[in-house]
Amino acid sequence: MSLSSTLRDEAFRWMADDPDPETKAELQRVVANAMGGVSGAADDLADRMNGTLTFGTAGLRGPVRAGSNGMNRAVVIRATAGLAEWLRHKGHAGGTVVVGRDARYGSSDFAEAAAGVLTAAGFTVLTMPGPLPTPITAFLVRSLGTVAGIQITASHNPPADNGYKVYTGVGEPVGSQIVPPDDRLIEAAIRGVPAARTVPLADGAMPVGDALVDSYLEHVASLPRGVARELRVVLTPMHGVGGSTVLDALRRAGFPDVTLVPEQAAPDPDFPTVDFPNPEEPGAADLLLGFAESSDADLAIALDPDADRCALGARFADGWRMLRGDETGALLGAHVLSTLDRAAHPDPLVASTIVSSSLLGHIAAAHGARHAETLTGFKWLVRAGSGLVFAYEEALGLCVDPASVADKDGISASVLACDLAATLKAAGRGVPAALDDLAVAHGVHLTDQLSLRFTDTSAITPMVTALRSSPPASLGGVEVTQDNPAPDIVRLRADGLRVVIRPSGTEPKVKAYLEVVEPVAAPEALEAARTKATERMTALRDEVATLLKA
């Protein structure tokens, strides 16, 4: 495309208002290249100036770059000024806000900018002493009763990205992510903020003391229910900030035999050993699994870079593999319920999302506990109801201690996973045997997902709408009924089968989440049931793939 005068002028206005000389110079170079006819420069400029990053329930997330549609100091300053105005509107002017960060590019500068805006606006600001896991920020919002928390992180996004996550101390549960309409109110407040260069900043933020970080570690170390501690663990923080924290937490909990994957132990914003720093991605855990094999480990653990997600790996009959999120969720959910102090929790609730396995509901029923399904995201899971003791989503998010961290927490999940694995080892068993027990008791619950990427995102809504208005009469050879939990979601159910189709919240995709359930008549029938479930899932995948492409 050629450079229009409108786009050029818009870029000039942004540069005039940008308080950061580095990003101002960066955008100047892009404009100069576009004006000089350099191939692709006008397209690059148009993308950088294509509106602004939208403030959603998870805050902001996007590429670190100059321009209104990127993560940069100007965008962070205006976002924080909008957040401050929202807090004032809620009656919390002058309250305390915790600001944390990871080790990505720009994180230190963005955290400093956010702290400066809030201090100038009259808030008391506590800043983390360095790059630390996201769950510590969530914990401090709750334990200190602050009015908000900000974590500068892009979690498991690619290296070029960064983000701005908000925890609210306004309303219940304290320390959770914001939900509508507050995201829209903050977005509106941001739109009302003047040019970033005019927003006041001030020094005066106070560092979070070591004692406060220690309070998180001591609490997490107290979570194990069992007494067994003999366990060899290998763990990867995936070039993120969780390594030293999880080592400290596990050693305090009595698990000293923990070794980090050497190549991925230190924080590195380039994430050099993985294509995407997400334990779910194919190949991301290869180094971990190889290290587990060579170390003769009992358990493998992978954190994502900000340590709010946790994936487990175990040795099966055919070798080491990572567990699916649903497998880990079922195991830890069962562990929490089977070891729960019922005097303290007489009417416990566990929660999972509409796209997660239905197995947790059966486990809950067997333990006399309630189970709730919510829409996807921990902002909904932690609001599932009173008495919540455990929640998970299939995308490796685990909340094993909702009374202290009202969000997913990979550190506490790692501690509880080691508690479970050590207890199993002391009984001469392992993770695969525990999964077998659940399958025999409740049936084989096999889950999978597939997705269809769109180049034209405007076609996504019509496709989902068409499926809602004209769903298939049958899937997998059985009649299905439609039971839609939200306007943009299609859910089809039958006895022993479920398909959920929804647009992705972060990518130009439509995703389908599949589950088949195969009963197990007796322990000796387990392998036959797994084989049948696998065959049914293969056929269902093919059928749903055809449906999505129709």
Coordinates of C-alpha atoms in Angstrom, one line a residue:
M1 CA 0.0 0.0 0.0
S2 CA 1.1 3.6 -0.5
L3 CA 1.3 6.1 2.4
S4 CA -1.7 8.3 2.7
S5 CA -1.6 11.8 4.1
T6 CA -4.1 10.8 6.8
L7 CA -1.9 7.9 8.1
R8 CA 1.2 10.1 7.9
D9 CA -0.4 12.9 9.9
E10 CA -1.8 10.4 12.5
A11 CA 1.8 9.1 13.0
F12 CA 3.2 12.6 13.3
R13 CA 0.6 13.4 16.0
W14 CA 1.5 10.3 17.9
M15 CA 5.2 11.1 17.8
A16 CA 4.5 14.6 19.0
D17 CA 2.7 13.2 22.1
D18 CA 5.2 10.3 22.8
P19 CA 7.3 11.0 25.9
D20 CA 9.8 8.2 25.0
P21 CA 12.6 9.4 22.7
E22 CA 13.4 5.8 21.7
T23 CA 10.0 4.9 20.4
K24 CA 9.6 8.4 18.9
A25 CA 12.7 7.8 16.9
E26 CA 11.6 4.3 16.0
L27 CA 8.3 5.6 14.6
Q28 CA 10.2 8.4 12.8
R29 CA 12.3 5.7 11.0
V30 CA 9.2 3.8 9.9
V31 CA 7.5 7.0 8.6
A32 CA 10.6 8.0 6.7
N33 CA 10.8 4.5 5.1
A34 CA 7.1 4.7 4.2
M35 CA 7.6 8.2 2.7
G36 CA 10.6 6.9 0.8
G37 CA 8.7 4.0 -0.7
V38 CA 10.5 1.2 1.1
S39 CA 8.7 -2.0 0.5
G40 CA 6.4 -3.0 3.3
A41 CA 7.0 0.2 5.3
A42 CA 3.6 1.7 4.7
D43 CA 1.9 -1.5 5.7
D44 CA 4.0 -1.7 8.8
L45 CA 3.0 1.9 9.7
A46 CA -0.6 1.2 9.1
D47 CA -0.5 -1.8 11.4
R48 CA 1.3 0.2 14.1
M49 CA -1.3 3.0 13.9
N50 CA -4.4 0.7 13.5
G51 CA -6.3 2.0 16.5
T52 CA -5.1 1.2 20.0
L53 CA -4.6 -1.9 22.0
T54 CA -7.9 -2.8 23.5
F55 CA -8.2 -3.0 27.2
G56 CA -10.0 -6.3 27.9
T57 CA -10.6 -8.4 31.0
A58 CA -7.0 -9.5 30.9
G59 CA -5.7 -6.0 30.3
L60 CA -3.5 -5.2 27.4
R61 CA -1.3 -7.5 25.2
G62 CA 0.6 -6.8 22.0
P63 CA 3.9 -6.5 20.3
V64 CA 6.5 -4.2 21.9
R65 CA 6.9 -1.4 19.3
A66 CA 6.2 2.3 18.7
G67 CA 2.8 3.4 17.7
S68 CA -0.7 3.4 19.2
N69 CA -1.2 -0.3 18.4
G70 CA 1.7 -1.6 20.4
M71 CA 3.1 -2.1 23.9
N72 CA 5.2 1.0 24.7
R73 CA 5.7 3.6 27.4
A74 CA 3.1 6.0 25.9
V75 CA 0.4 3.3 25.8
V76 CA 1.3 2.1 29.4
I77 CA 1.2 5.7 30.7
R78 CA -2.3 6.3 29.2
A79 CA -3.6 2.9 30.3
T80 CA -2.4 3.5 33.9
A81 CA -4.0 7.0 33.9
G82 CA -7.3 5.4 32.8
L83 CA -7.0 2.8 35.5
A84 CA -6.3 5.5 38.1
E85 CA -9.4 7.4 37.0
W86 CA -11.5 4.2 37.2
L87 CA -10.3 3.5 40.8
R88 CA -11.2 7.1 41.7
H89 CA -14.6 6.6 40.2
K90 CA -15.0 3.4 42.4
G91 CA -14.1 5.5 45.5
H92 CA -10.6 4.2 46.0
A93 CA -8.5 7.3 45.4
G94 CA -5.3 7.2 47.3
G95 CA -5.4 3.5 47.8
T96 CA -2.5 1.1 47.5
V97 CA -1.5 -0.6 44.2
V98 CA 1.0 -3.4 43.7
V99 CA 3.1 -3.3 40.5
G100 CA 5.0 -6.4 39.4
R101 CA 6.7 -7.5 36.2
D102 CA 8.3 -10.4 34.4
A103 CA 11.7 -10.3 32.5
R104 CA 10.4 -9.6 28.9
Y105 CA 11.6 -6.8 26.8
G106 CA 10.3 -3.5 28.1
S107 CA 8.9 -4.9 31.4
S108 CA 11.1 -3.0 33.7
D109 CA 10.4 0.3 31.9
F110 CA 6.7 -0.3 31.7
A111 CA 6.5 -1.2 35.4
E112 CA 8.4 2.0 36.3
A113 CA 6.1 4.1 34.1
A114 CA 2.9 2.6 35.7
A115 CA 4.3 3.2 39.2
G116 CA 5.1 6.8 38.3
V117 CA 1.6 7.6 37.0
L118 CA -0.1 6.0 40.0
T119 CA 2.3 7.8 42.5
A120 CA 1.6 11.2 40.8
A121 CA -2.1 10.4 40.9
G122 CA -1.9 10.1 44.7
F123 CA -1.9 6.3 45.1
T124 CA 0.5 4.4 47.4
V125 CA 2.6 2.1 45.1
L126 CA 4.4 -1.0 46.0
T127 CA 6.8 -2.3 43.3
M128 CA 8.3 -5.8 43.2
P129 CA 12.0 -6.0 43.9
G130 CA 12.7 -7.6 40.5
P131 CA 11.1 -9.9 37.9
L132 CA 8.8 -12.3 39.7
P133 CA 5.9 -14.7 38.9
T134 CA 2.5 -13.3 38.3
P135 CA 0.8 -15.2 41.1
I136 CA 2.9 -13.3 43.7
T137 CA 1.2 -10.1 42.6
A138 CA -2.2 -11.7 42.8
F139 CA -1.4 -13.0 46.2
L140 CA -0.3 -9.6 47.6
V141 CA -3.4 -7.9 46.2
R142 CA -5.4 -10.3 48.3
S143 CA -3.2 -10.6 51.4
L144 CA -2.6 -6.8 51.7
G145 CA -6.0 -5.7 50.6
T146 CA -4.8 -3.4 48.0
V147 CA -7.2 -1.6 45.6
A148 CA -5.5 -3.1 42.5
G149 CA -2.5 -4.9 41.2
I150 CA -0.7 -4.6 37.9
Q151 CA 1.6 -7.2 36.4
I152 CA 3.6 -6.4 33.3
T153 CA 3.7 -9.7 31.4
A154 CA 2.7 -11.4 28.2
S155 CA 2.6 -14.8 29.9
H156 CA 3.3 -17.4 27.2
N157 CA 3.1 -15.1 24.1
P158 CA 5.9 -15.0 21.6
P159 CA 9.1 -13.1 22.5
A160 CA 8.1 -9.9 20.6
D161 CA 5.0 -9.3 22.9
N162 CA 4.4 -7.8 26.2
G163 CA 1.3 -7.1 28.2
Y164 CA -0.4 -5.3 31.1
K165 CA -2.6 -7.4 33.4
V166 CA -4.8 -6.0 36.1
Y167 CA -6.0 -7.6 39.4
T168 CA -8.8 -5.8 41.2
G169 CA -9.1 -5.3 44.9
V170 CA -12.6 -3.8 44.3
G171 CA -15.4 -6.3 44.9
E172 CA -15.1 -10.1 45.3
P173 CA -13.1 -12.1 45.0
V174 CA -10.3 -9.7 45.9
G175 CA -7.2 -10.3 43.7
S176 CA -9.1 -11.6 40.7
Q177 CA -9.0 -10.4 37.1
I178 CA -11.6 -7.7 36.2
V179 CA -14.8 -8.7 34.5
P180 CA -17.4 -6.7 32.4
P181 CA -18.4 -4.0 32.6
D182 CA -15.3 -2.8 34.4
D183 CA -13.1 -3.6 31.4
R184 CA -15.2 -1.3 29.3
L185 CA -15.3 1.4 31.9
I186 CA -11.5 1.3 32.1
E187 CA -11.2 1.4 28.3
A188 CA -13.5 4.4 28.3
A189 CA -11.4 6.1 30.9
I190 CA -8.3 5.5 28.8
R191 CA -9.9 7.1 25.8
G192 CA -10.4 10.2 27.9
V193 CA -6.7 10.5 28.9
P194 CA -4.9 13.3 27.2
A195 CA -1.5 12.9 25.4
A196 CA 0.9 10.7 27.2
R197 CA 3.5 13.4 27.4
T198 CA 1.1 15.5 29.5
V199 CA 0.3 12.8 32.1
P200 CA 2.2 13.5 35.4
L201 CA 4.7 11.0 36.7
A202 CA 6.3 11.0 40.1
D203 CA 8.9 9.1 42.2
G204 CA 8.0 7.7 45.5
A205 CA 7.0 4.1 44.8
M206 CA 8.1 1.8 47.6
P207 CA 9.7 -1.6 47.0
V208 CA 7.9 -4.7 48.2
G209 CA 10.0 -6.1 51.1
D210 CA 11.5 -9.6 51.2
A211 CA 9.2 -10.4 54.0
L212 CA 6.1 -10.0 51.8
V213 CA 7.6 -12.3 49.1
D214 CA 8.5 -14.7 51.8
S215 CA 4.9 -14.7 53.1
Y216 CA 3.8 -16.1 49.7
L217 CA 6.5 -18.8 49.7
E218 CA 5.8 -19.8 53.3
H219 CA 2.1 -20.1 52.5
V220 CA 2.6 -22.2 49.4
A221 CA 5.1 -24.4 51.2
S222 CA 2.3 -25.2 53.7
L223 CA -0.1 -26.6 51.1
P224 CA 1.0 -30.3 50.9
R225 CA -1.5 -32.7 52.5
G226 CA 0.7 -35.7 52.8
V227 CA 3.9 -36.6 54.7
A228 CA 5.9 -38.3 51.9
R229 CA 8.7 -36.2 50.5
E230 CA 10.9 -38.6 48.6
L231 CA 10.6 -37.5 45.0
R232 CA 13.0 -36.6 42.2
V233 CA 11.7 -33.7 40.1
V234 CA 13.0 -32.0 37.0
L235 CA 11.5 -28.7 36.1
T236 CA 11.6 -26.0 33.4
P237 CA 10.6 -22.4 33.9
M238 CA 10.8 -22.1 30.1
H239 CA 13.2 -19.1 30.2
G240 CA 10.8 -17.3 32.4
V241 CA 10.8 -15.9 35.9
G242 CA 9.5 -18.9 37.9
G243 CA 12.7 -20.9 38.3
S244 CA 14.2 -19.6 41.6
T245 CA 10.7 -19.0 43.1
V246 CA 9.5 -22.6 42.5
L247 CA 12.8 -24.1 43.7
D248 CA 12.5 -22.1 46.9
A249 CA 8.8 -23.0 47.4
L250 CA 9.5 -26.7 46.8
R251 CA 12.5 -26.8 49.1
R252 CA 10.5 -25.1 51.9
A253 CA 7.8 -27.6 51.4
G254 CA 10.3 -30.4 51.9
F255 CA 11.1 -31.4 48.3
P256 CA 14.9 -30.8 47.9
D257 CA 15.6 -33.1 44.9
V258 CA 14.5 -30.6 42.2
T259 CA 16.7 -29.8 39.2
L260 CA 16.0 -27.2 36.6
V261 CA 16.6 -27.9 32.9
P262 CA 19.9 -26.1 32.5
E263 CA 19.2 -24.6 29.0
Q264 CA 16.0 -23.0 30.2
A265 CA 16.7 -22.2 33.8
A266 CA 17.6 -18.5 33.5
P267 CA 15.1 -15.7 32.4
D268 CA 15.7 -14.9 28.8
P269 CA 13.3 -12.7 26.8
D270 CA 14.4 -14.3 23.5
F271 CA 13.2 -17.8 24.7
P272 CA 15.9 -19.3 22.5
T273 CA 15.2 -23.0 22.8
V274 CA 11.5 -23.0 22.0
D275 CA 9.4 -21.7 19.0
F276 CA 6.7 -20.6 21.5
P277 CA 7.3 -20.4 25.3
N278 CA 4.1 -22.3 26.0
P279 CA 4.2 -25.8 27.5
E280 CA 1.1 -26.7 25.4
E281 CA 3.0 -26.2 22.1
P282 CA 4.3 -29.3 20.4
G283 CA 8.0 -29.6 21.1
A284 CA 8.1 -27.0 23.9
A285 CA 8.7 -29.7 26.6
D286 CA 11.1 -31.9 24.6
L287 CA 14.2 -30.7 26.6
L288 CA 12.3 -31.3 29.8
L289 CA 11.2 -34.8 28.9
G290 CA 14.7 -35.8 27.7
F291 CA 16.1 -34.5 30.9
A292 CA 13.5 -36.4 32.9
E293 CA 14.5 -39.6 31.2
S294 CA 18.3 -39.1 31.7
S295 CA 17.8 -38.0 35.3
D296 CA 15.6 -41.0 36.2
A297 CA 13.1 -38.5 37.5
D298 CA 9.7 -39.3 39.1
L299 CA 7.9 -36.2 37.9
A300 CA 8.5 -33.5 35.2
I301 CA 7.1 -30.0 35.6
A302 CA 6.9 -27.2 33.1
L303 CA 5.9 -23.6 33.9
D304 CA 5.1 -21.0 31.4
P305 CA 7.3 -17.8 31.5
D306 CA 5.3 -15.9 34.1
A307 CA 4.7 -19.1 36.1
D308 CA 0.9 -18.9 36.3
R309 CA 0.5 -22.1 34.3
C310 CA 1.8 -25.6 35.2
A311 CA 2.1 -28.7 33.0
L312 CA 3.1 -32.2 34.3
G313 CA 5.0 -35.0 32.7
A314 CA 5.3 -38.6 33.7
R315 CA 6.8 -41.9 32.6
F316 CA 4.2 -44.2 31.1
A317 CA 4.7 -47.7 29.8
D318 CA 5.8 -46.4 26.4
G319 CA 8.0 -43.6 27.7
W320 CA 7.8 -40.1 29.1
R321 CA 5.0 -37.7 27.9
M322 CA 3.3 -34.5 29.1
L323 CA -0.2 -34.8 30.5
R324 CA -3.0 -33.0 28.9
G325 CA -4.4 -30.2 30.9
D326 CA -7.6 -32.2 31.6
E327 CA -5.6 -35.1 33.0
T328 CA -3.7 -32.8 35.4
G329 CA -6.9 -31.0 36.4
A330 CA -8.6 -34.3 37.2
L331 CA -5.6 -35.6 39.2
L332 CA -5.1 -32.5 41.3
G333 CA -8.9 -31.9 41.7
A334 CA -9.2 -35.5 43.1
H335 CA -6.2 -35.0 45.3
V336 CA -7.6 -31.7 46.8
L337 CA -11.0 -33.3 47.4
S338 CA -9.7 -36.5 48.9
T339 CA -7.5 -34.7 51.4
L340 CA -9.8 -31.8 52.2
D341 CA -10.5 -30.8 55.8
R342 CA -14.3 -31.2 55.7
A343 CA -14.7 -29.5 59.0
A344 CA -13.2 -26.3 57.5
H345 CA -14.9 -26.9 54.1
P346 CA -18.3 -28.6 54.8
D347 CA -19.8 -27.8 51.4
P348 CA -16.9 -27.6 48.9
L349 CA -17.1 -26.5 45.3
V350 CA -14.8 -27.3 42.4
A351 CA -15.0 -25.6 39.0
S352 CA -14.0 -26.2 35.5
T353 CA -14.9 -24.5 32.2
I354 CA -17.3 -25.5 29.5
V355 CA -14.5 -26.6 27.2
S356 CA -12.7 -28.7 29.9
S357 CA -13.4 -32.4 30.5
S358 CA -16.6 -33.4 32.3
L359 CA -14.5 -35.8 34.5
L360 CA -14.1 -33.3 37.4
G361 CA -17.9 -33.3 37.8
H362 CA -18.0 -37.0 38.4
I363 CA -15.0 -36.8 40.8
A364 CA -16.8 -34.1 42.8
A365 CA -20.0 -36.2 43.0
A366 CA -18.0 -39.2 44.3
H367 CA -16.6 -37.0 47.1
G368 CA -19.9 -35.3 47.9
A369 CA -18.8 -32.0 46.6
R370 CA -20.4 -29.5 44.2
H371 CA -19.2 -28.9 40.7
A372 CA -19.7 -25.8 38.6
E373 CA -19.0 -25.1 34.9
T374 CA -18.2 -21.6 33.8
L375 CA -17.2 -19.8 30.6
T376 CA -13.6 -19.9 29.7
G377 CA -11.1 -17.9 31.8
F378 CA -10.1 -17.6 35.4
K379 CA -12.0 -14.4 35.8
W380 CA -15.1 -16.6 35.7
L381 CA -13.8 -19.7 37.4
V382 CA -12.9 -17.9 40.6
R383 CA -16.4 -16.5 40.6
A384 CA -18.0 -19.9 40.3
G385 CA -19.6 -19.8 43.7
S386 CA -19.1 -20.0 47.5
G387 CA -16.9 -22.7 49.0
L388 CA -14.5 -22.9 46.0
V389 CA -11.5 -25.1 46.8
F390 CA -10.2 -25.9 43.3
A391 CA -10.6 -24.8 39.8
Y392 CA -8.9 -25.5 36.5
E393 CA -9.1 -25.0 32.7
E394 CA -7.7 -27.3 30.1
A395 CA -5.1 -24.7 28.9
L396 CA -2.9 -25.7 31.9
G397 CA -4.4 -23.2 34.4
L398 CA -4.7 -24.6 37.9
C399 CA -6.0 -22.8 41.0
V400 CA -5.3 -25.1 43.9
D401 CA -5.6 -22.5 46.7
P402 CA -8.3 -20.0 45.7
A403 CA -8.5 -18.6 49.2
S404 CA -5.1 -17.0 48.7
V405 CA -4.6 -16.6 45.0
A406 CA -7.8 -15.9 43.0
D407 CA -6.3 -16.9 39.7
K408 CA -4.2 -19.7 38.2
D409 CA -0.9 -20.3 40.0
G410 CA 1.8 -22.6 38.6
I411 CA 3.9 -22.4 41.7
S412 CA 1.3 -23.7 44.2
A413 CA 0.2 -26.2 41.6
S414 CA 3.7 -27.5 41.4
V415 CA 3.9 -27.9 45.1
L416 CA 0.6 -29.8 45.3
A417 CA 1.6 -32.0 42.2
C418 CA 4.8 -33.0 44.1
D419 CA 2.7 -33.8 47.2
L420 CA 0.5 -36.1 45.1
A421 CA 3.4 -37.7 43.2
A422 CA 5.4 -38.3 46.5
T423 CA 2.3 -39.8 48.1
L424 CA 1.8 -42.1 45.2
K425 CA 5.5 -43.1 45.1
A426 CA 5.5 -44.0 48.8
A427 CA 2.6 -46.4 48.0
G428 CA 4.6 -47.9 45.2
R429 CA 2.5 -46.3 42.5
G430 CA 2.8 -43.4 40.0
V431 CA 0.8 -40.8 38.1
P432 CA -0.2 -43.3 35.3
A433 CA -1.8 -45.6 38.0
A434 CA -3.7 -42.7 39.5
L435 CA -5.1 -41.8 36.0
D436 CA -6.1 -45.5 35.6
D437 CA -7.9 -45.3 38.9
L438 CA -10.0 -42.3 37.8
A439 CA -10.8 -44.0 34.4
V440 CA -11.9 -47.2 36.1
A441 CA -14.1 -45.3 38.6
H442 CA -15.6 -42.8 36.2
G443 CA -14.9 -44.0 32.6
V444 CA -12.3 -43.0 30.1
H445 CA -12.7 -39.3 29.4
L446 CA -10.8 -38.5 26.3
T447 CA -10.5 -34.9 25.2
D448 CA -9.0 -33.2 22.1
Q449 CA -9.3 -30.0 20.2
L450 CA -8.9 -28.7 16.7
S451 CA -9.1 -25.2 15.1
L452 CA -9.8 -23.5 11.8
R453 CA -7.8 -20.4 11.1
F454 CA -9.4 -17.5 9.2
T455 CA -7.7 -14.9 7.0
D456 CA -11.0 -13.0 6.9
T457 CA -12.0 -12.5 10.6
S458 CA -15.4 -11.1 9.6
A459 CA -16.4 -14.6 8.5
I460 CA -16.0 -16.1 12.0
T461 CA -19.3 -14.7 13.5
P462 CA -21.5 -15.7 10.5
M463 CA -20.0 -19.2 10.6
V464 CA -20.8 -19.7 14.3
T465 CA -24.2 -18.2 13.8
A466 CA -24.9 -20.6 11.0
L467 CA -23.9 -23.5 13.2
R468 CA -26.2 -22.3 16.0
S469 CA -29.2 -22.0 13.6
S470 CA -28.6 -25.2 11.8
P471 CA -26.6 -27.7 13.9
P472 CA -25.9 -31.2 12.9
A473 CA -28.5 -33.8 13.9
S474 CA -25.9 -36.3 14.9
L475 CA -22.2 -36.7 15.6
G476 CA -20.2 -39.8 16.2
G477 CA -23.2 -41.9 15.1
V478 CA -25.5 -40.6 17.9
E479 CA -28.2 -38.0 18.0
V480 CA -27.0 -34.7 19.6
T481 CA -28.9 -31.9 21.3
Q482 CA -27.8 -28.2 21.3
D483 CA -27.3 -26.5 24.6
N484 CA -25.5 -23.2 24.1
P485 CA -24.1 -21.5 27.2
A486 CA -23.4 -18.1 25.5
P487 CA -24.4 -16.2 22.3
D488 CA -21.1 -16.9 20.5
I489 CA -20.8 -20.6 21.5
V490 CA -22.2 -23.8 20.1
R491 CA -22.4 -26.8 22.4
L492 CA -23.6 -30.2 21.2
R493 CA -24.1 -33.1 23.6
A494 CA -25.0 -36.7 23.5
D495 CA -24.6 -39.5 26.0
G496 CA -20.8 -40.0 26.1
L497 CA -20.0 -37.2 23.7
R498 CA -19.6 -33.4 23.7
V499 CA -18.5 -30.8 21.2
V500 CA -18.0 -27.1 22.0
I501 CA -17.3 -24.7 19.2
R502 CA -16.3 -21.1 19.8
P503 CA -14.2 -18.2 18.4
S504 CA -10.8 -17.9 19.9
G505 CA -10.4 -14.9 22.2
T506 CA -6.8 -14.2 21.1
E507 CA -6.4 -15.5 17.5
P508 CA -8.3 -15.4 14.2
K509 CA -9.6 -19.0 14.7
V510 CA -12.6 -21.0 15.5
K511 CA -11.8 -23.7 18.0
A512 CA -13.6 -27.0 18.6
Y513 CA -13.2 -28.8 21.9
L514 CA -14.1 -32.5 21.8
E515 CA -14.8 -35.1 24.4
V516 CA -15.8 -38.7 24.3
V517 CA -16.6 -40.8 27.4
E518 CA -16.3 -44.6 27.3
P519 CA -17.4 -46.6 30.4
V520 CA -15.1 -49.1 32.0
A521 CA -16.9 -52.2 33.2
A522 CA -13.9 -53.6 35.2
P523 CA -10.2 -52.8 35.7
E524 CA -9.3 -55.5 33.2
A525 CA -11.4 -53.8 30.6
L526 CA -9.6 -50.4 30.8
E527 CA -7.3 -50.8 27.8
A528 CA -10.1 -52.0 25.6
A529 CA -12.2 -49.0 26.7
R530 CA -9.2 -46.6 25.9
T531 CA -8.9 -48.2 22.5
K532 CA -12.5 -47.7 21.8
A533 CA -12.5 -44.1 23.0
T534 CA -9.5 -43.4 20.8
E535 CA -11.3 -44.8 17.8
R536 CA -14.4 -42.8 18.6
M537 CA -12.3 -39.6 19.0
T538 CA -10.6 -40.1 15.6
A539 CA -13.9 -40.4 13.9
L540 CA -15.3 -37.4 15.8
R541 CA -12.3 -35.3 14.9
D542 CA -12.8 -36.0 11.2
E543 CA -16.5 -35.3 11.4
V544 CA -16.1 -32.0 13.2
A545 CA -13.2 -30.9 10.9
T546 CA -15.6 -31.4 7.9
L547 CA -18.3 -29.5 9.7
L548 CA -16.0 -26.5 10.4
K549 CA -14.9 -26.4 6.7
A550 CA -18.4 -26.7 5.3

